[in-house]
Amino acid sequence: MKLHSAVFYTNNIDAVYDFYINKLGLELDYRQDEKFISFKLSNKVKLGIKKATEDREIPGAQTIFLEVDDVRVWYKKAQNLDSTFLKNLPRKVGRQILVFLILIEIKFK
């Protein structure tokens, strides 16, 4: 079994676009006005972000795990973003996985 895609929720599609395209450098897959946007990751998995319209769709309540070649490089890049860190990266890093929505508070309101 492989992950094909994941969908998260937001209140601001433009802020999502700016973050994932201009700051993280992801490739745009599809955009439907202010309703939905998706990005292609390097392993062909798609990350979709939908404007929240139902009670169950809670922006900022999801977590994304990104596997990267060098977690310290990406962590430093994330530190340069206009974000609030909820937890600092530990000194010892076993796997090269960056947990964006746990390490960084990214809420597009």
Coordinates of C-alpha atoms in Angstrom, one line a residue:
M1 CA 0.0 0.0 0.0
K2 CA 1.3 3.5 -0.9
L3 CA 0.0 6.9 0.1
H4 CA -1.5 8.6 -3.0
S5 CA -2.6 11.9 -1.4
A6 CA -3.6 13.7 1.7
V7 CA -6.1 16.5 2.2
F8 CA -5.9 19.2 4.8
Y9 CA -8.1 22.2 5.6
T10 CA -7.5 26.0 5.6
N11 CA -9.4 29.3 5.7
N12 CA -6.9 31.0 3.3
I13 CA -5.9 29.3 0.0
D14 CA -3.7 32.3 -1.0
A15 CA -1.6 31.9 2.2
V16 CA -1.3 28.2 1.6
Y17 CA -0.2 28.8 -2.0
D18 CA 2.5 31.3 -0.9
F19 CA 3.8 29.0 1.8
Y20 CA 4.0 25.8 -0.2
I21 CA 5.1 27.3 -3.5
N22 CA 7.3 30.3 -2.5
K23 CA 8.7 29.1 0.8
L24 CA 8.9 25.3 0.5
G25 CA 9.3 25.1 -3.3
L26 CA 6.6 22.5 -4.0
E27 CA 5.1 22.1 -7.4
L28 CA 1.5 23.2 -8.0
D29 CA -0.7 20.4 -9.2
Y30 CA -4.1 22.0 -9.4
R31 CA -6.0 25.0 -8.1
Q32 CA -9.8 25.6 -8.1
D33 CA -10.2 29.3 -7.3
E34 CA -10.4 29.8 -3.5
K35 CA -11.9 26.3 -2.9
F36 CA -9.0 23.8 -3.3
I37 CA -5.3 23.6 -4.2
S38 CA -3.0 20.6 -4.5
F39 CA 0.8 20.2 -4.7
K40 CA 3.0 17.5 -6.1
L41 CA 5.7 16.1 -3.8
S42 CA 8.9 14.5 -5.3
N43 CA 7.6 10.9 -4.7
K44 CA 4.4 11.6 -6.7
V45 CA 2.3 11.9 -3.6
K46 CA -0.2 14.8 -3.7
L47 CA -1.0 17.2 -0.9
G48 CA -4.4 18.7 -1.2
I49 CA -5.6 21.7 0.8
K50 CA -9.3 22.5 0.8
K51 CA -11.0 25.6 2.1
A52 CA -12.9 24.6 5.2
T53 CA -16.7 24.7 4.6
E54 CA -18.0 22.0 7.0
D55 CA -17.8 21.7 10.9
R56 CA -15.6 18.6 10.6
E57 CA -13.0 20.5 8.5
I58 CA -10.8 22.1 11.1
P59 CA -7.9 24.2 9.7
G60 CA -4.6 23.6 11.5
A61 CA -5.7 20.3 13.0
Q62 CA -3.7 18.1 10.7
T63 CA -0.1 17.0 10.7
I64 CA 2.2 16.4 7.8
F65 CA 5.3 14.2 7.9
L66 CA 7.8 15.0 5.2
E67 CA 10.9 12.8 4.7
V68 CA 13.9 14.9 3.6
D69 CA 17.5 14.2 2.8
D70 CA 18.9 16.4 5.5
V71 CA 16.5 17.3 8.3
R72 CA 18.8 19.9 9.8
V73 CA 18.9 21.9 6.5
W74 CA 15.1 21.9 6.3
Y75 CA 14.8 22.7 9.9
K76 CA 17.0 25.8 9.5
K77 CA 15.0 26.7 6.4
A78 CA 11.8 26.5 8.5
Q79 CA 13.4 28.7 11.2
N80 CA 13.7 31.4 8.6
L81 CA 10.0 31.4 7.9
D82 CA 7.5 33.7 9.6
S83 CA 6.3 30.9 11.9
T84 CA 6.2 30.0 15.6
F85 CA 8.0 26.9 16.7
L86 CA 6.0 24.8 19.1
K87 CA 8.9 22.4 19.8
N88 CA 12.6 22.7 18.9
L89 CA 14.4 20.0 17.0
P90 CA 16.2 17.6 19.4
R91 CA 20.0 17.4 19.3
K92 CA 19.9 13.8 18.1
V93 CA 17.9 13.1 15.0
G94 CA 17.4 9.5 14.1
R95 CA 15.2 9.5 10.9
Q96 CA 15.3 12.2 8.4
I97 CA 11.7 13.3 8.9
L98 CA 10.5 16.8 9.4
V99 CA 7.2 17.2 11.1
F100 CA 5.9 20.5 9.9
L101 CA 2.7 21.0 11.7
I102 CA 4.1 19.8 15.1
L103 CA 7.4 21.7 14.9
I104 CA 5.9 24.8 13.4
E105 CA 2.5 26.4 14.0
I106 CA 1.2 26.9 10.5
K107 CA -2.3 28.1 10.6
F108 CA -3.6 29.9 7.6
K109 CA -6.6 31.8 9.0

